[in-house]
Amino acid sequence: MSLPKKARIAAGFTIEGAAKELNISGGYLSQIENGQRQIDSKRADEIAKLYGCEKDKIFLPKRYSIREVLGKLEKKGSQLRKEGDQE
């Protein structure tokens, strides 16, 4: 059983109940729990807050940080290209 699922059950939520509180579908939450969906840090925070625990206790950093790091790298790359064009 995945850590997010264990945390949900320990917090007393059904998948449908937790999904409703998070304004997402039960299917989407199930995919998150089973590692079939990547989530960002904000979503990880929302889920952890609902379950009453820290996100690092239920989500491995790679599950929510890769997308953020790529976004920051793309932004930095764009800035560097603009600076290079100005020279």
Backbone as CSV, one residue per row, in Angstrom:
resi,resn,N_x,N_y,N_z,CA_x,CA_y,CA_z,C_x,C_y,C_z
1,MET,0.854,-1.177,0.000,0.000,0.000,0.000,0.899,1.239,0.000
2,SER,0.560,2.218,-0.824,1.374,3.429,-0.941,1.250,4.312,0.300
3,LEU,2.252,5.151,0.503,2.227,6.067,1.645,1.049,7.050,1.578
4,PRO,0.744,7.628,0.405,-0.419,8.520,0.365,-1.725,7.802,0.732
5,LYS,-1.865,6.573,0.281,-3.076,5.819,0.598,-3.138,5.498,2.087
6,LYS,-2.013,5.089,2.667,-1.978,4.821,4.107,-2.347,6.070,4.896
7,ALA,-1.825,7.226,4.472,-2.115,8.485,5.169,-3.594,8.841,5.056
8,ARG,-4.173,8.608,3.877,-5.603,8.896,3.678,-6.455,8.035,4.597
9,ILE,-6.161,6.765,4.640,-6.929,5.839,5.475,-6.746,6.178,6.951
10,ALA,-5.503,6.476,7.348,-5.232,6.838,8.744,-5.976,8.109,9.148
11,ALA,-6.183,9.014,8.173,-6.905,10.261,8.443,-8.420,10.050,8.440
12,GLY,-8.852,8.837,8.084,-10.275,8.510,8.124,-11.058,8.873,6.882
13,PHE,-10.369,9.035,5.749,-11.040,9.406,4.508,-11.199,8.214,3.581
14,THR,-12.337,8.146,2.921,-12.474,7.263,1.768,-11.835,8.003,0.603
15,ILE,-11.587,7.299,-0.471,-10.995,7.980,-1.624,-11.959,9.034,-2.170
16,GLU,-13.249,8.706,-2.155,-14.245,9.661,-2.645,-14.335,10.888,-1.738
17,GLY,-14.286,10.661,-0.435,-14.366,11.769,0.517,-13.173,12.703,0.420
18,ALA,-11.986,12.128,0.320,-10.776,12.946,0.197,-10.778,13.706,-1.124
19,ALA,-11.165,13.021,-2.196,-11.200,13.667,-3.509,-12.163,14.850,-3.505
20,LYS,-13.309,14.678,-2.869,-14.289,15.763,-2.801,-13.703,16.966,-2.065
21,GLU,-13.022,16.725,-0.952,-12.396,17.810,-0.185,-11.317,18.524,-0.998
22,LEU,-10.653,17.792,-1.878,-9.565,18.338,-2.692,-10.052,18.897,-4.029
23,ASN,-11.346,18.756,-4.297,-11.940,19.205,-5.570,-11.307,18.523,-6.780
24,ILE,-11.064,17.225,-6.646,-10.570,16.416,-7.753,-11.410,15.142,-7.798
25,SER,-11.271,14.382,-8.860,-12.033,13.137,-8.961,-11.359,12.033,-8.155
26,GLY,-12.157,11.046,-7.786,-11.615,9.891,-7.084,-10.609,9.143,-7.941
27,GLY,-10.871,9.089,-9.241,-9.951,8.425,-10.158,-8.594,9.107,-10.205
28,TYR,-8.629,10.440,-10.207,-7.378,11.205,-10.231,-6.589,10.979,-8.943
29,LEU,-7.282,11.003,-7.801,-6.611,10.760,-6.524,-6.048,9.344,-6.480
30,SER,-6.773,8.394,-7.011,-6.285,7.016,-7.065,-5.000,6.929,-7.884
31,GLN,-4.958,7.639,-9.002,-3.753,7.646,-9.831,-2.578,8.275,-9.086
32,ILE,-2.841,9.330,-8.311,-1.790,9.943,-7.494,-1.272,8.919,-6.486
33,GLU,-2.194,8.254,-5.805,-1.810,7.269,-4.788,-1.010,6.111,-5.368
34,ASN,-1.318,5.743,-6.598,-0.648,4.606,-7.230,0.592,4.998,-8.025
35,GLY,0.968,6.277,-7.962,2.167,6.731,-8.658,2.017,6.870,-10.150
36,GLN,0.772,6.896,-10.634,0.531,7.022,-12.066,0.409,8.473,-12.514
37,ARG,0.354,9.391,-11.562,0.250,10.825,-11.858,1.310,11.582,-11.087
38,GLN,1.981,12.482,-11.759,2.912,13.394,-11.105,2.102,14.558,-10.549
39,ILE,2.504,15.075,-9.400,1.822,16.232,-8.829,2.845,17.293,-8.476
40,ASP,2.381,18.538,-8.450,3.288,19.615,-8.068,3.287,19.785,-6.551
41,SER,4.168,20.621,-6.089,4.337,20.825,-4.653,3.070,21.369,-4.004
42,LYS,2.362,22.225,-4.723,1.125,22.805,-4.177,0.091,21.716,-3.907
43,ARG,-0.091,20.822,-4.860,-1.059,19.736,-4.691,-0.611,18.810,-3.562
44,ALA,0.677,18.527,-3.485,1.193,17.688,-2.395,0.907,18.337,-1.047
45,ASP,1.082,19.656,-0.973,0.775,20.391,0.264,-0.699,20.265,0.629
46,GLU,-1.580,20.412,-0.375,-3.029,20.328,-0.125,-3.417,18.963,0.424
47,ILE,-2.883,17.925,-0.186,-3.204,16.564,0.246,-2.673,16.311,1.651
48,ALA,-1.428,16.680,1.885,-0.826,16.468,3.205,-1.583,17.237,4.284
49,LYS,-1.981,18.456,3.985,-2.736,19.262,4.957,-4.061,18.585,5.288
50,LEU,-4.750,18.100,4.264,-6.022,17.412,4.485,-5.826,16.187,5.378
51,TYR,-4.741,15.466,5.168,-4.474,14.248,5.926,-3.808,14.522,7.273
52,GLY,-3.443,15.777,7.510,-2.846,16.145,8.789,-1.418,15.670,8.979
53,CYS,-0.654,15.678,7.892,0.744,15.266,7.993,1.611,16.115,7.067
54,GLU,2.912,15.912,7.140,3.846,16.640,6.287,3.950,15.943,4.937
55,LYS,4.041,16.746,3.866,4.088,16.139,2.532,5.295,15.230,2.353
56,ASP,6.425,15.574,2.986,7.619,14.744,2.843,7.474,13.379,3.502
57,LYS,6.463,13.222,4.344,6.212,11.937,4.996,5.398,10.997,4.106
58,ILE,4.669,11.574,3.142,3.821,10.721,2.301,4.176,10.767,0.820
59,PHE,4.927,11.782,0.406,5.344,11.875,-0.995,6.856,11.944,-1.064
60,LEU,7.435,11.149,-1.924,8.863,11.250,-2.163,9.096,12.517,-2.970
61,PRO,10.163,13.253,-2.698,10.392,14.511,-3.406,10.318,14.393,-4.919
62,LYS,10.793,13.311,-5.497,10.769,13.177,-6.951,9.353,13.203,-7.509
63,ARG,8.362,12.870,-6.700,6.997,12.812,-7.201,6.393,14.180,-7.410
64,TYR,6.970,15.197,-6.785,6.388,16.519,-6.986,7.394,17.576,-7.395
65,SER,8.687,17.276,-7.372,9.655,18.332,-7.631,10.229,18.341,-9.040
66,ILE,10.184,17.250,-9.747,10.779,17.204,-11.077,10.147,18.247,-11.987
67,ARG,8.843,18.347,-11.993,8.149,19.309,-12.835,8.550,20.738,-12.461
68,GLU,8.667,21.001,-11.166,9.046,22.340,-10.709,10.460,22.687,-11.147
69,VAL,11.376,21.745,-11.002,12.764,21.989,-11.392,12.852,22.240,-12.887
70,LEU,12.153,21.438,-13.682,12.163,21.641,-15.129,11.609,23.011,-15.497
71,GLY,10.541,23.420,-14.838,9.960,24.737,-15.096,10.946,25.852,-14.796
72,LYS,11.653,25.736,-13.685,12.644,26.754,-13.317,13.802,26.770,-14.305
73,LEU,14.238,25.592,-14.752,15.324,25.525,-15.725,14.908,26.137,-17.058
74,GLU,13.682,25.868,-17.484,13.193,26.449,-18.730,13.127,27.966,-18.630
75,LYS,12.665,28.464,-17.501,12.581,29.907,-17.291,13.975,30.526,-17.313
76,LYS,14.926,29.902,-16.628,16.300,30.406,-16.593,16.907,30.364,-17.989
77,GLY,16.637,29.303,-18.738,17.139,29.198,-20.104,16.605,30.315,-20.983
78,SER,15.330,30.645,-20.830,14.730,31.744,-21.589,15.390,33.067,-21.239
79,GLN,15.643,33.279,-19.950,16.299,34.516,-19.510,17.702,34.619,-20.099
80,LEU,18.433,33.521,-20.092,19.792,33.530,-20.628,19.790,33.788,-22.128
81,ARG,18.827,33.218,-22.849,18.733,33.458,-24.288,18.460,34.930,-24.566
82,LYS,17.558,35.528,-23.791,17.250,36.951,-23.964,18.478,37.805,-23.699
83,GLU,19.223,37.478,-22.645,20.439,38.220,-22.324,21.466,38.065,-23.440
84,GLY,21.573,36.875,-23.998,22.510,36.627,-25.091,22.131,37.384,-26.346
85,ASP,20.836,37.529,-26.603,20.360,38.266,-27.771,20.645,39.756,-27.653
86,GLN,20.725,40.258,-26.429,20.943,41.687,-26.208,22.409,42.074,-26.384
87,GLU,23.305,41.113,-26.333,24.745,41.428,-26.428,25.195,41.571,-27.838
